Amino acid sequence: MRRKLSSSAEEDNEGSTANHSQPNHDEKKKPFSTAKYDLTRHSDTLDRRKVEKALAPAQLTPDTCTPPTKSPPPPRKSEVLPPGQTGDKMLDARARRNLRIRSPWSCSLLTLTATLSALLFMFYILHSFATRQLDSKGCDMYYTSSMFYHFADFDTEHTRFASKYSLHLYREIGYDEDSKVKGVPVLFIPGNAGSYKQARSLASETVRHYYNNVQQNKEALSAGATSIDFFSVDFNEDFTAFHGQTLLDQAEYLNDAVSYILSLYHDPRRSQRDPALPDPSSVILIGHSMGGVAARTMLTMPNYQSNSVNTIITISAPHARSPVSVDSDLVRTYQRINDYWREAYSQKWASDNHLWHVTLISIAGGSLDTTVPSDYASLASLVPSTHGFTVFTSSIPGMWSGADHIQTTWCVQLVRPIARSIFEALDVHRPSQTKTRAERMRVFKRWYLTGIEDTAEKMLLHKEPTTLLTLEDQSNSINPAGKRLVLRTLGKNDKPNAHVLPIPPQGTPGQKQFTFLSNLPLEQGADGGHLDVLFCSVLPLQPGHSAALFSMNIDLSDGRAGSTRLACKNAASDRIVLPASYRTSVHPFDKSPPFSYLQYELEDLGEHQFVAIVDKASGTTRAWAIAEFSDANESIVSVNTGLRRLIALGSRLKLPAERPLMTKFEIPALHSSLLAFKLRMGNQVCGENAELFTPLLRQYLSEPHESRYVVNVKGANVSLHGIAPFMPPPLRSQAANNGLSLQFWTDPTCGSSIDVSLILDVSGSMGKLVIRYRTVFAAFPLLIVALVLRKQFKLYDDSGVFLTFMESIDFCFRTSMPLLFLALTVLSISLAASSTANATAWSNWGTNATESAVDYTKSDLLLGSQDPIFWFLVPMFGLLSASFCVVINYAALGVVCLLQMPMRLLALRPKWRRHDPTRKTSMPAFAATSPKRRIITASVLLLLVSTVIPYQFAYLVACIVQIATCVRAFRHAQENRSAANHNFYNYVHSILILMLCVLPINIPVLVVWIHNLAVHWLTPFSSHHNVLSIMPFILLVETLTSGQMIPRASVRLTYVTNALFFSLAVYAAVYGITFAYLLHHIVNGVAAWLVALHFSSSSLSLSGLTRILDGDDKDGDVKKRP
């Protein structure tokens, strides 16, 4: 059926619509040619703009918050209606169809389904993050009696930041309340928005430990230990994580503070140090969060005093990567600092390395730290293992628990080992006040690492025999070779008793290793404990000479002839503490006394012939001990299953009935921090004999040093911080990755096998995405908005119809979005495959190559994944970002509706005024503002940007102005049924969505600026006053306030517009997460192009610019302001 419309009717329709929307408009209307339309078969091939003009009289009021109730006018007589259908019904159907297409609230079924599915999936991910694979908190609060001395004389004569920052000295009430310095200087550096008072717990522990323990320990004092002067810096809670210049300012101030602190020890009025001791020449630094990064930055600054820092301990510090990338200075500062450290440690000769004397320790909180990803605390790409390492709090002996970002500053189980390690690293007899670098590294490894690591140094090899053990051949039995020693009770005899195990000779097949486990502590000394483990060699000494050669004599022969004398070394210094595991154990950090564990390779025992387990308990106790020599091929099992098979099917392991004390499963394929698994373990059945302990599990990675213990194992969460997204590759010497290892200690006397299963935890793995990919939503939404705007402008230039945001995103869901996601997925697979190949090449590379060959930026692209198996992340985050944009769109629509309601109420007039023919029917929505006033306003704003305020503040103002423009455009489109008004509102609304997606990139720097004003720091930023970074936005927003619709572009200009938006989409996906700050500048370029399109309808002259700002453009396609 065909319907004919006469040209006169069409002209009447167009004229009536134009007159209704703007009665005073007298411009000449373009003729509308007569045409025939087949509404049943060929309507979707017509020019939509002409169809809408033809159907304008029948259109319902568009863009309203509530549907209109007024009935449409009847059809004209010239229309041919189908049989059985009245004109009212036909027009109602067409009006409903047009409203469904053009209303900004409308949403297609495809878009609605995709959005709801993505939002449900996002809720699922957040729920998994909050409820799955959670670590237990085991930190105890530290309480102090603190007081701080403020150094008021550290003023502008010493530093230019004296009016903003300050320096304090900590003192403990009841211990040391003197403001004079007397010990070794230690400086605490707070992190992002941190307080100088966060030093209280650690400083209090150093004071109490010195006065309660060190001061009475003559051996420690002679070794160089002394008191500590704990300083702390007040940064006025600066936001260092958001602003690179603030980080540089803090580093400069810290160097000034170090110089001032060292000068205090030269002033007799301020110092009480022993004059015989050398004055300190260096300061120990302890940095929390971004304070650790500021500590490393100090050594790269021009005002750094050489050798004034040689020990840096950082806590929860993001060393490897900036936590956010919204500031260009911050990203460049990170790159410069890390390049400086890498270049220093790549030097061949120590004399060329300015950091050769520096030790750097990084302590990470683990999964409980949701402020900064603990992956970023890794030093693997910055420092060789000879100068530093990364350790997680769950690995530190005695702590065995994760800690969140703030807990690391007051956790008792953490501050105690840190304080004790600092005291042990001191040497007050040296100008640096610390031991040599190698000795400091040895101290820190002993306090922070488990001692089970392959690189752990055994003190037994460096000791001399100190114990003479005399045994009677008849009364002390020697355990048969290869047989396990099991002592279920100790102290059965009234006197000490020795159990001797012969050490297998060197070269014995099977790679033997010695393991020992007991629930008693191992202590050194004559009365140090109930149990000693001695490694002995036969000593042909004459009687009576033992007292002169050995500090300890254990004579178990009762003076009888035929005894054997052994020169022994006590293994107590190599004791490894493990959390106790019993049926009643719940957490590894429970208060139960820990187990004592020893582990030696056969090569470490080459100079010894026997192992003596000496039972010195005076009465029967419930203590036990197990010692054995086992084969490495029995205790170490390699699981050579591929990652895809592990993900799909999991793995089933088995501990045999005849097994050693310790069994380790190595799973090289499991090295990703994005995967979480569930471990299930069968029961340990011991039969007639009661079990000595329940199974104990240690899951660990060799680099970084992360160990997690599970006591009384029945089930466990398995997830570690291995290879993480966006992380740079390690130094070449550390490139090898052994993957996940599962180490089990089980009671070998039970004689029953135990089944172990490992399956993928899908929900837990989804939760791992939150902390590592939360910055995706600062970049990927711009990908979606760019595609939407590209589609809107393309159709507008072709047909003159500017689609709503939801119509355009529906088109993108069907066309461009799947294609782009497919291309990005292929790119991610390619990047991950090349990254894996490069990692294999580096691990096999010789040691004589230069470090510069390593590409430390290869993980910066796209989602930073280094394994092709995570290809699905690109379309997944794309869909989530699309739903995020839909939410932003409806949120913006809701705000616009709420804001236009007061304007609508103010526009209401009494009935007698509405029917007064002498009054205008409506007030203009876009009242013409003086061009001179607009130019002056923009100029003043640009002048302020160039001098006082950052351009981020001007951008926020532009967003507010754009919201006001949308409100006025929405109200005008609601009151006037015009396609031009509809187009203009859709245009300004989409520009608002684009600006809102860029706003989160600018907010952090704006927060820093406001904070500086709050602390009365009025020095302007040096890097955020470029007027070109905001001028296009200001010009575009000012142009839109006049109600000026962008003209339709020619074919060539359309190609440029499409290319700009497509480039923005690709950059947002590929580089947006790593270099988010550049997204503002790219969108700024897009805004400049839109301004140029606005100007293209008039001559490029001052008068033309005035007409554009005034909204009077007679050459454009739209002849009136909406």
Short mmCIF file of C-alpha atoms in Angstrom, two decimals, residues 101-330:
data_model
loop_
_atom_site.label_atom_id
_atom_site.label_comp_id
_atom_site.label_asym_id
_atom_site.label_seq_id
_atom_site.Cartn_x
_atom_site.Cartn_y
_atom_site.Cartn_z
CA ILE A 101 13.50 5.80 17.84
CA ARG A 102 14.15 9.40 18.88
CA SER A 103 13.60 9.47 22.64
CA PRO A 104 16.93 9.63 24.54
CA TRP A 105 15.47 7.23 27.10
CA SER A 106 14.74 4.52 24.55
CA CYS A 107 16.86 1.40 24.53
CA SER A 108 16.83 -1.53 22.13
CA LEU A 109 16.41 -5.07 23.34
CA LEU A 110 19.98 -5.92 22.34
CA THR A 111 21.47 -3.00 24.24
CA LEU A 112 19.26 -3.62 27.25
CA THR A 113 20.19 -7.31 27.36
CA ALA A 114 23.91 -6.64 26.95
CA THR A 115 23.90 -3.90 29.58
CA LEU A 116 22.00 -5.89 32.18
CA SER A 117 24.17 -8.94 31.57
CA ALA A 118 27.34 -6.87 31.94
CA LEU A 119 26.10 -5.20 35.12
CA LEU A 120 25.21 -8.57 36.63
CA PHE A 121 28.63 -9.89 35.68
CA MET A 122 30.30 -6.84 37.20
CA PHE A 123 28.36 -7.42 40.42
CA TYR A 124 29.51 -11.03 40.34
CA ILE A 125 33.15 -9.93 40.02
CA LEU A 126 32.85 -7.42 42.87
CA HIS A 127 31.11 -10.00 45.04
CA SER A 128 33.88 -12.50 44.34
CA PHE A 129 36.48 -9.88 45.21
CA ALA A 130 34.79 -9.19 48.53
CA THR A 131 34.05 -12.78 49.54
CA ARG A 132 36.40 -15.22 47.80
CA GLN A 133 40.10 -16.02 48.28
CA LEU A 134 40.35 -13.79 51.34
CA ASP A 135 43.29 -13.91 53.70
CA SER A 136 42.78 -13.91 57.46
CA LYS A 137 43.98 -10.89 59.40
CA GLY A 138 46.42 -11.68 62.17
CA CYS A 139 47.90 -8.29 63.10
CA ASP A 140 47.86 -7.04 66.68
CA MET A 141 47.63 -3.32 67.40
CA TYR A 142 50.70 -1.59 68.78
CA TYR A 143 50.18 0.96 71.57
CA THR A 144 52.65 3.75 72.29
CA SER A 145 53.30 6.68 74.62
CA SER A 146 54.63 9.07 72.05
CA MET A 147 55.79 12.64 71.85
CA PHE A 148 57.29 14.59 68.95
CA TYR A 149 59.78 17.46 68.89
CA HIS A 150 59.34 19.89 66.03
CA PHE A 151 62.51 21.39 64.53
CA ALA A 152 61.38 24.95 64.06
CA ASP A 153 64.87 26.09 63.05
CA PHE A 154 64.70 23.87 59.96
CA ASP A 155 63.38 26.88 58.07
CA THR A 156 63.72 28.56 54.71
CA GLU A 157 67.44 28.95 55.22
CA HIS A 158 67.75 25.20 54.83
CA THR A 159 64.93 24.38 52.42
CA ARG A 160 62.44 26.24 50.23
CA PHE A 161 59.63 23.96 51.41
CA ALA A 162 59.83 24.96 55.08
CA SER A 163 56.42 26.66 54.97
CA LYS A 164 54.76 23.50 53.63
CA TYR A 165 56.62 20.58 55.27
CA SER A 166 58.17 20.04 58.69
CA LEU A 167 60.56 17.67 60.49
CA HIS A 168 59.96 15.95 63.84
CA LEU A 169 61.92 13.80 66.30
CA TYR A 170 60.13 10.95 68.09
CA ARG A 171 60.57 10.32 71.79
CA GLU A 172 58.91 7.73 74.03
CA ILE A 173 57.41 8.96 77.29
CA GLY A 174 58.94 7.12 80.21
CA TYR A 175 62.03 6.01 78.28
CA ASP A 176 63.67 8.92 76.51
CA GLU A 177 62.20 12.41 76.54
CA ASP A 178 65.34 14.38 75.64
CA SER A 179 65.36 16.33 72.39
CA LYS A 180 69.11 15.89 71.87
CA VAL A 181 70.32 13.31 69.38
CA LYS A 182 72.41 10.47 70.73
CA GLY A 183 72.14 7.43 68.46
CA VAL A 184 71.86 6.45 64.80
CA PRO A 185 69.48 8.53 62.66
CA VAL A 186 66.49 6.82 61.06
CA LEU A 187 64.01 8.81 58.96
CA PHE A 188 60.40 7.72 58.42
CA ILE A 189 58.69 8.91 55.22
CA PRO A 190 54.86 8.74 55.08
CA GLY A 191 53.04 7.89 51.89
CA ASN A 192 50.12 9.29 49.93
CA ALA A 193 47.97 11.38 52.30
CA GLY A 194 49.96 9.85 55.16
CA SER A 195 50.78 11.36 58.53
CA TYR A 196 54.15 11.71 60.22
CA LYS A 197 52.52 10.11 63.27
CA GLN A 198 52.41 6.77 61.44
CA ALA A 199 56.01 6.35 62.62
CA ARG A 200 54.88 5.91 66.24
CA SER A 201 54.64 2.11 66.34
CA LEU A 202 57.97 1.42 64.70
CA ALA A 203 59.73 4.21 66.57
CA SER A 204 58.30 3.08 69.90
CA GLU A 205 59.47 -0.49 69.28
CA THR A 206 63.04 0.68 68.58
CA VAL A 207 63.10 2.69 71.82
CA ARG A 208 61.69 -0.08 73.98
CA HIS A 209 63.82 -2.79 72.42
CA TYR A 210 66.97 -0.77 73.02
CA TYR A 211 66.31 0.07 76.67
CA ASN A 212 64.82 -3.34 77.54
CA ASN A 213 67.20 -5.60 75.64
CA VAL A 214 70.07 -4.09 73.64
CA GLN A 215 71.35 -1.88 76.43
CA GLN A 216 71.85 -4.93 78.66
CA ASN A 217 73.41 -7.05 75.89
CA LYS A 218 77.16 -6.47 75.99
CA GLU A 219 77.69 -8.64 72.92
CA ALA A 220 75.27 -6.54 70.86
CA LEU A 221 76.83 -3.28 72.06
CA SER A 222 80.30 -4.46 71.18
CA ALA A 223 79.03 -5.46 67.73
CA GLY A 224 78.03 -1.84 67.09
CA ALA A 225 74.43 -1.57 68.27
CA THR A 226 73.29 1.65 69.92
CA SER A 227 70.15 3.73 70.38
CA ILE A 228 68.16 5.08 67.45
CA ASP A 229 67.03 8.65 66.83
CA PHE A 230 63.75 8.26 64.96
CA PHE A 231 62.83 11.23 62.78
CA SER A 232 59.61 11.66 60.83
CA VAL A 233 58.56 14.08 58.10
CA ASP A 234 55.22 15.87 58.04
CA PHE A 235 54.12 16.29 54.42
CA ASN A 236 50.76 17.80 55.38
CA GLU A 237 49.13 14.66 53.98
CA ASP A 238 50.15 15.43 50.40
CA PHE A 239 48.66 13.37 47.58
CA THR A 240 51.90 12.04 46.18
CA ALA A 241 50.30 9.22 44.19
CA PHE A 242 48.46 11.71 41.97
CA HIS A 243 51.11 14.28 41.14
CA GLY A 244 54.66 13.89 39.91
CA GLN A 245 55.81 17.37 40.85
CA THR A 246 54.71 16.78 44.43
CA LEU A 247 56.83 13.62 44.49
CA LEU A 248 59.86 15.58 43.27
CA ASP A 249 59.23 18.33 45.82
CA GLN A 250 59.14 15.78 48.62
CA ALA A 251 62.36 14.15 47.42
CA GLU A 252 64.10 17.52 47.36
CA TYR A 253 62.86 18.32 50.85
CA LEU A 254 63.97 14.91 52.13
CA ASN A 255 67.52 15.50 50.91
CA ASP A 256 67.51 18.85 52.70
CA ALA A 257 66.19 17.10 55.81
CA VAL A 258 68.94 14.45 55.67
CA SER A 259 71.59 17.17 55.47
CA TYR A 260 70.03 18.95 58.41
CA ILE A 261 69.77 15.75 60.47
CA LEU A 262 73.43 14.92 59.91
CA SER A 263 74.38 18.46 60.90
CA LEU A 264 72.73 17.96 64.30
CA TYR A 265 75.39 15.42 65.25
CA HIS A 266 78.15 17.96 64.58
CA ASP A 267 76.63 20.48 67.00
CA PRO A 268 77.63 19.78 70.63
CA ARG A 269 74.58 21.71 71.83
CA ARG A 270 72.25 19.30 70.00
CA SER A 271 74.13 16.00 70.40
CA GLN A 272 74.97 13.68 73.30
CA ARG A 273 76.93 11.10 71.32
CA ASP A 274 80.19 9.64 72.54
CA PRO A 275 82.93 11.92 71.15
CA ALA A 276 85.07 8.85 70.49
CA LEU A 277 82.57 7.60 67.92
CA PRO A 278 82.54 8.94 64.37
CA ASP A 279 79.69 11.27 63.47
CA PRO A 280 77.03 9.70 61.26
CA SER A 281 77.45 10.22 57.54
CA SER A 282 74.27 8.46 56.43
CA VAL A 283 70.63 8.06 57.43
CA ILE A 284 68.52 4.89 57.31
CA LEU A 285 65.26 5.49 55.43
CA ILE A 286 61.95 3.74 56.08
CA GLY A 287 59.21 4.64 53.59
CA HIS A 288 55.58 3.66 53.67
CA SER A 289 53.61 3.50 50.41
CA MET A 290 54.64 6.39 48.16
CA GLY A 291 57.16 7.35 50.83
CA GLY A 292 59.22 4.39 49.63
CA VAL A 293 59.16 5.76 46.09
CA ALA A 294 60.15 9.20 47.42
CA ALA A 295 63.10 7.55 49.18
CA ARG A 296 64.34 6.09 45.91
CA THR A 297 63.73 9.41 44.17
CA MET A 298 66.05 11.15 46.64
CA LEU A 299 69.08 9.41 45.19
CA THR A 300 68.32 10.81 41.72
CA MET A 301 67.91 14.45 42.78
CA PRO A 302 70.57 17.14 42.20
CA ASN A 303 70.69 18.04 45.91
CA TYR A 304 71.41 14.47 47.01
CA GLN A 305 74.50 14.28 49.21
CA SER A 306 76.65 11.36 48.11
CA ASN A 307 76.58 8.31 50.41
CA SER A 308 74.11 9.98 52.78
CA VAL A 309 71.71 7.02 52.30
CA ASN A 310 72.77 3.38 52.19
CA THR A 311 69.79 1.48 53.64
CA ILE A 312 66.19 1.81 52.48
CA ILE A 313 63.31 -0.28 53.84
CA THR A 314 59.98 0.27 52.12
CA ILE A 315 56.55 -0.96 53.18
CA SER A 316 53.73 -1.40 50.66
CA ALA A 317 55.52 0.84 48.16
CA PRO A 318 54.62 0.66 44.42
CA HIS A 319 58.14 0.54 42.99
CA ALA A 320 57.62 -1.16 39.65
CA ARG A 321 54.80 0.97 38.35
CA SER A 322 52.83 4.10 39.13
CA PRO A 323 49.53 3.28 40.86
CA VAL A 324 47.72 5.74 38.54
CA SER A 325 48.76 7.32 35.25
CA VAL A 326 46.61 10.45 35.18
CA ASP A 327 49.55 12.85 35.55
CA SER A 328 52.28 13.13 32.94
CA ASP A 329 54.88 14.26 35.47
CA LEU A 330 54.22 11.21 37.65
#
